[in-house]
Short mmCIF file of C-alpha atoms and ligand atoms in Angstrom, two decimals:
data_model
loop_
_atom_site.label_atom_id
_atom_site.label_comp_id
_atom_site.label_asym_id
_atom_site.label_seq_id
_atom_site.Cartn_x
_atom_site.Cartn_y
_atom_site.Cartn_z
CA UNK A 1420 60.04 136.90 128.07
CA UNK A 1421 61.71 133.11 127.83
CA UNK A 1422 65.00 133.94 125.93
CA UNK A 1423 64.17 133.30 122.50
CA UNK A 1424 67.78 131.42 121.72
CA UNK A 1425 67.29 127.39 123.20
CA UNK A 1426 70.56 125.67 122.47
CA UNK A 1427 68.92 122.55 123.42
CA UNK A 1428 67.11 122.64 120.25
CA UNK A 1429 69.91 121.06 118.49
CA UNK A 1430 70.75 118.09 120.91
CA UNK A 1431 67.25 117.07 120.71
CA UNK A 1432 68.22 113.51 118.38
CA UNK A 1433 71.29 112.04 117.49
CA UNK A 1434 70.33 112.86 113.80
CA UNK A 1435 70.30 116.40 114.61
CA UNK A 1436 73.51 116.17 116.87
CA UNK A 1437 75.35 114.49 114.31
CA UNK A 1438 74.78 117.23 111.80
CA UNK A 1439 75.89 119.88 113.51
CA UNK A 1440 78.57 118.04 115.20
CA UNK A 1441 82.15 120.17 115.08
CA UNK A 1442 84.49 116.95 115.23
CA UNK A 1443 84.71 113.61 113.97
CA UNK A 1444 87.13 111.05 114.41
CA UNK A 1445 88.07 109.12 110.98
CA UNK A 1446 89.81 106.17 110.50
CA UNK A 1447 92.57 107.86 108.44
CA UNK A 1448 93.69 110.11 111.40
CA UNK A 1449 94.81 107.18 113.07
CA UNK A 1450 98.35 105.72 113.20
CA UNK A 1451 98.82 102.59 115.30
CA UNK A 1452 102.37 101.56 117.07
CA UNK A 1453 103.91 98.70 116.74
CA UNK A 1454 106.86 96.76 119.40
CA UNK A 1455 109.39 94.42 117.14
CA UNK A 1456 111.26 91.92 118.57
CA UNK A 1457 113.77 89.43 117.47
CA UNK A 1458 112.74 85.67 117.67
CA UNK A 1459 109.68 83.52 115.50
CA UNK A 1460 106.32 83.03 116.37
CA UNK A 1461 106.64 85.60 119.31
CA UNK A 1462 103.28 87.40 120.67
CA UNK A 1463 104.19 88.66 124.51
CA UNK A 1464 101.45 91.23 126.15
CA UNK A 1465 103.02 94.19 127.96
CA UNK A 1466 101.15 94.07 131.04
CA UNK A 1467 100.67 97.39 131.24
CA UNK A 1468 98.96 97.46 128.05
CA UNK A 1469 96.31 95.16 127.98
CA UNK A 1470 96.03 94.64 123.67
CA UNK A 1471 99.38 95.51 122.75
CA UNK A 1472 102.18 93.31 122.12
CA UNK A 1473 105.94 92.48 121.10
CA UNK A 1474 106.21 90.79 117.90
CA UNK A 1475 108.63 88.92 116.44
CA UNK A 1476 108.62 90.02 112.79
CA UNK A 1477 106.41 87.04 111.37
CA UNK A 1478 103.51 88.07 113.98
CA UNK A 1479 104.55 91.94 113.19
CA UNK A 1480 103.69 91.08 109.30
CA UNK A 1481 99.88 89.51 110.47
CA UNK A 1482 99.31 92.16 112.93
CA UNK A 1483 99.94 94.89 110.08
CA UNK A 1484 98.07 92.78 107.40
CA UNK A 1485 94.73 92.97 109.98
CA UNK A 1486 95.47 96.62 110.72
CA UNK A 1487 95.52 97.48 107.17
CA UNK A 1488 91.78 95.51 106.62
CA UNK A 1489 90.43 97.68 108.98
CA UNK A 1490 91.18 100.58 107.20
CA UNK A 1491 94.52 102.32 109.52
CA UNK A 1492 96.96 104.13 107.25
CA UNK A 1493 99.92 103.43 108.59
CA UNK A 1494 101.74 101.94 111.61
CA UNK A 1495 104.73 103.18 113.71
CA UNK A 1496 107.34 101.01 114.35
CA UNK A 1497 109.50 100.54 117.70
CA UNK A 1498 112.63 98.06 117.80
CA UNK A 1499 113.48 95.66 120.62
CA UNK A 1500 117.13 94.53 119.30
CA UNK A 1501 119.06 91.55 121.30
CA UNK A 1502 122.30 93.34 121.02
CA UNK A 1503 122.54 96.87 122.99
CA UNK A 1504 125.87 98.03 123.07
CA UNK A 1505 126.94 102.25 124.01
CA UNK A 1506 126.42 103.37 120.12
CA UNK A 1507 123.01 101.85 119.65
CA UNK A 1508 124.91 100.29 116.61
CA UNK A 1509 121.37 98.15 115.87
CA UNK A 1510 119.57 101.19 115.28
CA UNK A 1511 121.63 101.88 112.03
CA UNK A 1512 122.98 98.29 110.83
CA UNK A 1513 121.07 97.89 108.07
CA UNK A 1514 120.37 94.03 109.55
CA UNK A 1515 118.94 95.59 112.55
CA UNK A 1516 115.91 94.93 114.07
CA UNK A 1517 113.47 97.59 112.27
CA UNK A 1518 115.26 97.97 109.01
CA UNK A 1519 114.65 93.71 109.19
CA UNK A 1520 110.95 94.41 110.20
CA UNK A 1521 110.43 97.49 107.08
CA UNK A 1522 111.83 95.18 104.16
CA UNK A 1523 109.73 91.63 105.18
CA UNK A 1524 106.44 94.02 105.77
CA UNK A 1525 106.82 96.12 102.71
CA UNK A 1526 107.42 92.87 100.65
CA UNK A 1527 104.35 91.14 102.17
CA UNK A 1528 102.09 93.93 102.39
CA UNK A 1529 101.06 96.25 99.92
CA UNK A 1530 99.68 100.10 100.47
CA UNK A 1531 100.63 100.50 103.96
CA UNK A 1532 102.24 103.86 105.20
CA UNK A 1533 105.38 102.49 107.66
CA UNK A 1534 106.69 104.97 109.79
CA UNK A 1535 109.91 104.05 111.74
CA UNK A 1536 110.70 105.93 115.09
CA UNK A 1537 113.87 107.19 114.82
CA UNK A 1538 115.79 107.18 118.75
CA UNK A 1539 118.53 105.46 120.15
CA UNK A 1540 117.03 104.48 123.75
CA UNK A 1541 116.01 101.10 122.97
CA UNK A 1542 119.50 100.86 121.21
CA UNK A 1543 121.78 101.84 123.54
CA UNK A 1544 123.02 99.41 127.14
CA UNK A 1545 122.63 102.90 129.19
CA UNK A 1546 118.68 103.35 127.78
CA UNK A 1547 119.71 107.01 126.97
CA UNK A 1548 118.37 108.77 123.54
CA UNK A 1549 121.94 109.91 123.06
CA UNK A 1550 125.61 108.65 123.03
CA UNK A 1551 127.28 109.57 126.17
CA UNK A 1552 130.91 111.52 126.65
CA UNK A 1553 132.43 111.92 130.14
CA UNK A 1554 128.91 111.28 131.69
CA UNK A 1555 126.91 113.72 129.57
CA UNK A 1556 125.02 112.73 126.71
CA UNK A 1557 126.81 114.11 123.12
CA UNK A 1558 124.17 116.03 121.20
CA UNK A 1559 126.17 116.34 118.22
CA UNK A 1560 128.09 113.18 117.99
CA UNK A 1561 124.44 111.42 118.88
CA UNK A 1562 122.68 113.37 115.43
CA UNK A 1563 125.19 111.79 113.48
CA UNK A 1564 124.40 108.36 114.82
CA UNK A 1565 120.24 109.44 114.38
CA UNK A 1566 121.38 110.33 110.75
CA UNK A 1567 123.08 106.99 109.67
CA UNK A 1568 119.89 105.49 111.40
CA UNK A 1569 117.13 107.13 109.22
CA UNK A 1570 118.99 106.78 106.47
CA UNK A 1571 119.53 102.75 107.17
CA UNK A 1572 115.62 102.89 107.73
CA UNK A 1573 114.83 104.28 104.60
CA UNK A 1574 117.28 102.25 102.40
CA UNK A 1575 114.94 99.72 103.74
CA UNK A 1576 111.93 101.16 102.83
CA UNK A 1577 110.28 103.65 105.22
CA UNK A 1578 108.19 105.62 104.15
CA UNK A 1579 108.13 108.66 107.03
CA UNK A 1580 111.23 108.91 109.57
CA UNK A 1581 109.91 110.14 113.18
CA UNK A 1582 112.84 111.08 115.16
CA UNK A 1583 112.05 110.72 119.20
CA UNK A 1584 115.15 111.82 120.55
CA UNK A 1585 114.59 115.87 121.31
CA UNK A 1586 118.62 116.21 120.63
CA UNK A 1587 118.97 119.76 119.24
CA UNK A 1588 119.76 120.22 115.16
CA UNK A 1589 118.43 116.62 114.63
CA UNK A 1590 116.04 117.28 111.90
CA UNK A 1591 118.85 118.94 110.20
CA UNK A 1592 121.25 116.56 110.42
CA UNK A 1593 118.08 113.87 108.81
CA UNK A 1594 117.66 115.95 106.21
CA UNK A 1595 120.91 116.46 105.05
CA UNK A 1596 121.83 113.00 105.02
CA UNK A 1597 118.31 111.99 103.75
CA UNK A 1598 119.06 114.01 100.96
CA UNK A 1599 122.94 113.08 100.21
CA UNK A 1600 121.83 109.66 99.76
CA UNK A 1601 118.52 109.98 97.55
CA UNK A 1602 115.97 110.03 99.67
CA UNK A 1603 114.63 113.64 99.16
CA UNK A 1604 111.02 112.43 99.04
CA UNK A 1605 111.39 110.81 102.68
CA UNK A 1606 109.33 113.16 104.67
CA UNK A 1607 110.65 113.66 108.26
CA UNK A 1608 107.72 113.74 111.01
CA UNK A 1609 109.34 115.50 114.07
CA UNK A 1610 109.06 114.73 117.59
CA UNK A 1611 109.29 118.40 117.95
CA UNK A 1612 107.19 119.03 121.32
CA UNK A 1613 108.31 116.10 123.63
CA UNK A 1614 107.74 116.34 127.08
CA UNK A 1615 109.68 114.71 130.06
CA UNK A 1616 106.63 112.92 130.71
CA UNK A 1617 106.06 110.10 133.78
CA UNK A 1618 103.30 108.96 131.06
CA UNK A 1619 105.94 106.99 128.86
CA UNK A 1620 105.97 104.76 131.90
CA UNK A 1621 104.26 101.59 130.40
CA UNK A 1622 106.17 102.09 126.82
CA UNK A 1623 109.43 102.00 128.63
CA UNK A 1624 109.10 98.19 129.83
CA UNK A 1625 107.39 97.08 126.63
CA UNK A 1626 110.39 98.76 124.67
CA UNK A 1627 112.89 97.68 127.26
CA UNK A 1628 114.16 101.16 127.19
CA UNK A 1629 114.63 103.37 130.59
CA UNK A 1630 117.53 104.50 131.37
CA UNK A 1631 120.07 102.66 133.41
CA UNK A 1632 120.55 106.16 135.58
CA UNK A 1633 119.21 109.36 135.42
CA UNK A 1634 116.57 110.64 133.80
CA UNK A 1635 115.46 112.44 130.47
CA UNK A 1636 115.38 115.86 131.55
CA UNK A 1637 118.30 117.27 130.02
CA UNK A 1638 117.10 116.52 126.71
CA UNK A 1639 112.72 116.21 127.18
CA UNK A 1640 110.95 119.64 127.34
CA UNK A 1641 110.06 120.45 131.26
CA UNK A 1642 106.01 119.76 131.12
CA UNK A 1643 105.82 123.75 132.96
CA UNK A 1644 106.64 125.33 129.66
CA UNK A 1645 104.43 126.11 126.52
CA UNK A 1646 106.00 128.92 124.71
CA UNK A 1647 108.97 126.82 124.23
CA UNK A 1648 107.04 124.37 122.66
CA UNK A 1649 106.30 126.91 120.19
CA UNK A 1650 110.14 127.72 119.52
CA UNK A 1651 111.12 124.06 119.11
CA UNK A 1652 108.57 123.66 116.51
CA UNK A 1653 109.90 126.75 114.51
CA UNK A 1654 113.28 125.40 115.04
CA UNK A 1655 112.31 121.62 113.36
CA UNK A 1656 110.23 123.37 110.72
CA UNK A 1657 113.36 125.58 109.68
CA UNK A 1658 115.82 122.63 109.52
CA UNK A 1659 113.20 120.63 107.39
CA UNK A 1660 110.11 118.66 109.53
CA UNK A 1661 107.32 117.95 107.06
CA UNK A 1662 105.14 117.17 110.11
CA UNK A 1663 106.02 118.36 113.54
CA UNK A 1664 104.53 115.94 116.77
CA UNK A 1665 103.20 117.26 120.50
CA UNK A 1666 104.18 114.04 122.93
CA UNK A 1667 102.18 113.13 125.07
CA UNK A 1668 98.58 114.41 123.37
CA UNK A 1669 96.10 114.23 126.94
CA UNK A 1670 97.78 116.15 129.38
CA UNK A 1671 99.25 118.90 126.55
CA UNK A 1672 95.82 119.76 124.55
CA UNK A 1673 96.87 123.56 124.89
CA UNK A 1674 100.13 123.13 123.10
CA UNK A 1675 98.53 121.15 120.11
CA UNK A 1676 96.05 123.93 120.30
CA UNK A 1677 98.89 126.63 120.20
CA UNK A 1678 101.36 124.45 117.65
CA UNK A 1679 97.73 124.08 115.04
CA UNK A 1680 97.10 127.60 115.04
CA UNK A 1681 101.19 129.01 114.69
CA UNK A 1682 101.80 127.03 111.88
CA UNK A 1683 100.79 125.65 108.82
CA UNK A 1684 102.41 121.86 108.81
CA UNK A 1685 100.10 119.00 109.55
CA UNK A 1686 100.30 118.35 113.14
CA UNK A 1687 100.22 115.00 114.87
CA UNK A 1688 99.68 113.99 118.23
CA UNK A 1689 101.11 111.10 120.35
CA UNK A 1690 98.25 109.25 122.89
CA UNK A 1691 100.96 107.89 125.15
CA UNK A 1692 101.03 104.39 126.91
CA UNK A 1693 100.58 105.95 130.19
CA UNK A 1694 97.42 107.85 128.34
CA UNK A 1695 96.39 104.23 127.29
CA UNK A 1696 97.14 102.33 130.34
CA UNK A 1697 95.29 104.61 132.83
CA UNK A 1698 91.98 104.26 130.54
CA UNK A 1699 92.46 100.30 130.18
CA UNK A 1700 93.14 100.12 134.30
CA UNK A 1701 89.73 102.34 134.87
CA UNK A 1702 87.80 99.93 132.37
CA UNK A 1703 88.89 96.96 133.90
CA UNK A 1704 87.82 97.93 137.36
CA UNK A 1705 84.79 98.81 136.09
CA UNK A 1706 84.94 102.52 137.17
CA UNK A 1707 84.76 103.95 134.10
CA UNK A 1708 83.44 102.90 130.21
CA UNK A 1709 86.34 102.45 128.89
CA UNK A 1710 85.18 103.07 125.09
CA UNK A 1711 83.14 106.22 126.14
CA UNK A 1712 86.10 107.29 127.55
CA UNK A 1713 88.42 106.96 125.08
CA UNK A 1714 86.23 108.08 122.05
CA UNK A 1715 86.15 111.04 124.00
CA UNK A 1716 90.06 111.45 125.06
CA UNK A 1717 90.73 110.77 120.92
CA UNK A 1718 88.00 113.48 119.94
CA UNK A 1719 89.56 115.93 122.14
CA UNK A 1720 93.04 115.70 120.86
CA UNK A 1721 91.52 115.97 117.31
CA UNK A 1722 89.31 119.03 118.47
CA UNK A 1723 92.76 120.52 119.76
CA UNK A 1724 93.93 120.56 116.58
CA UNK A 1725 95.78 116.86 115.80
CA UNK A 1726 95.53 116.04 112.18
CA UNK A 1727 97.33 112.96 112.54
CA UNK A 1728 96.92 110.66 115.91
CA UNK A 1729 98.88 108.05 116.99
CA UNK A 1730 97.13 105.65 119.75
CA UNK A 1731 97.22 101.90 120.85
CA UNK A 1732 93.24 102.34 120.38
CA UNK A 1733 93.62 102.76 117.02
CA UNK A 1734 92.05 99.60 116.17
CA UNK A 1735 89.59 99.45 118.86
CA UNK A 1736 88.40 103.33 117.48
CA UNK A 1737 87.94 102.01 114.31
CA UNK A 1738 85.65 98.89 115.58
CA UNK A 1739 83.68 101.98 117.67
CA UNK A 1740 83.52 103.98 114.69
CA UNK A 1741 82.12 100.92 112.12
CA UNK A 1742 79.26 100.11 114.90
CA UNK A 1743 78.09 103.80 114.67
CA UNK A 1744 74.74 103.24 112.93
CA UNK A 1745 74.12 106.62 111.24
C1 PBG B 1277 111.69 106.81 122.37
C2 PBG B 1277 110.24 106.98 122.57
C3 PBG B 1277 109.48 106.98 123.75
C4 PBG B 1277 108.15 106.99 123.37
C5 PBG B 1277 108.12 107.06 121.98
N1 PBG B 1277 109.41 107.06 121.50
C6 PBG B 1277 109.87 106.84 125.16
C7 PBG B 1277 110.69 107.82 125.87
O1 PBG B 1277 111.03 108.89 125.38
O2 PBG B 1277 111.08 107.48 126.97
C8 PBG B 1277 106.98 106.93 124.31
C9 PBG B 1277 105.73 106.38 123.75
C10 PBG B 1277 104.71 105.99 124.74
O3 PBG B 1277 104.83 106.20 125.96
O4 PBG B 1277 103.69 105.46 124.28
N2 PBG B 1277 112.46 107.88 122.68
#
């Protein structure tokens, strides 16, 4: 006897695919980033990312205007300052470079979620995430510095703080100061799972940020290690994370898997540049299709367990997902 059970059955049309299909991609998952730089009328491709650009602020304000007609939520927001100095003093002046950025968008455009990324790397003349004491980066002096800055961003008017750093009691430290000053509806989306990843590679020239020596090992999770990815969660959703973040998404599917199903926070996931570049280089040679391919890489992080995605292809998955006929 022919097994009675044909799986096939189902795959037969897309009509009948679609309906029993497990995981979609919408438009509202998607969170695009965004590189600000000082200057006027400033649009300069990073050439390892092919579509993505630093802005001076007027472009930033057109670019968000267009994002927010397609239907994207909310943008992240990355600061190229002029001035770097050893405190990353631009990343809390409240003239700095993003806090500049949040007031001119917010006044120009209306109902858009801006989420500033919260890090001193593209602050600081060493291109470290932390202030550094006799040669070693200063955890605690650095959270107080990470503090000022979120608060400096909010005052401003961001709506959702994302710190990037990985120092340890940093969420904490946002809170608290958050909260001293009146922002106790400020949620705080955590960069809680951060990897020491070669796939920042490409984000690190367009934010002129590596480091000047060394690397980011003694403060990035070692990419071995899942369990602890677990524990650092807990820790950020004890000292206060609203949303906790697994960095980079591809090449870490099992720990947004293992974060989605521990805990009960919305969970985002962060499709790297290297993620992006690597798709963008394969579509240009013409050895792969590059929209196949990355309507697939963005379903999979979703069917890991993302609820919230941010990607450089957020706008071209929105143009995939408005062609889709059924
Ligand atoms: C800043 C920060 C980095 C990224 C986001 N925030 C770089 C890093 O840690 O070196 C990487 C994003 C990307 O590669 O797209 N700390």
């Amino acid at each position: 006897m022919f097994p009675i059970h044909r799986p096939k059955r189902l795959r037969k049309t897309e009509f009948l695919r679609a309906l029993i299909r497990e995981t979609s991609i919408n438009k509202r998952d998607l969170i695009y980033p965004l590189f600000v730089t000082t200057g006027h009328g400033i649009k300069k491709e990073i050439d390892a990312m092919p579509g993505c650009y630093q802005m001076s602020i007027d472009c930033i304000v057109e670019e968000v205007e267009s994002v927010r007609s397609l239907g994207i939520l909310g943008v992240i927001l990355f600061g190229i300052p002029d001035h770097k100095d050893p405190f990353g003093s631009d990343a809390y002046s409240d003239e700095g470079i993003i806090q500049t950025a949040v007031r001119e968008i917010k006044s120009k455009v209306k109902d858009i979620l801006i989420i500033t990324d919260v890090c001193l790397c593209e602050y600081t003349d060493h291109g470290h995430c932390g202030i550094i004491s006799n040669g070693m980066i200063d955890n605690d002096k650095t959270i107080q510095i990470l503090a000022m800055s979120a608060v400096s961003h909010a005052r401003a008017g961001a709506d959702i703080v994302a710190p990037s750093d990985m120092m340890d009691g940093r969420v904490k430290a946002i809170r608290n100061a958050l909260d001293s000053e009146g922002f106790i509806d400020i949620p705080i989306m955590s960069y809680s799972a951060k990897y020491a990843s070669a796939f920042y590679g490409p984000f690190r020239e367009a934010a002129k940020s590596a480091p000047m020596f060394g690397d980011r090992r003694s403060y990035q999770m070692d990419p071995s290690n899942r369990r602890e990815a677990l524990r650092e969660v807990a820790l950020d959703i004890e000292e206060g994370a609203d949303i906790v973040m697994v960095k980079p998404a591809l090449s870490y599917l099992d720990v947004i898997s293992d974060v989605k199903s521990y805990f009960s926070v919305p969970v985002a996931a962060y499709n790297v540049s290297g993620e992006y570049a690597m798709i963008k280089a394969g579509g240009r040679l013409g050895w792969i299709d590059e929209y196949r391919v990355m309507m697939e890489v963005v379903t999979s992080i979703k069917r890991a367990g993302a609820d919230i995605i941010i990607t450089y292809f957020a706008k071209d998955i929105v143009k995939v997902l408005s062609e889709d006929g059924i």
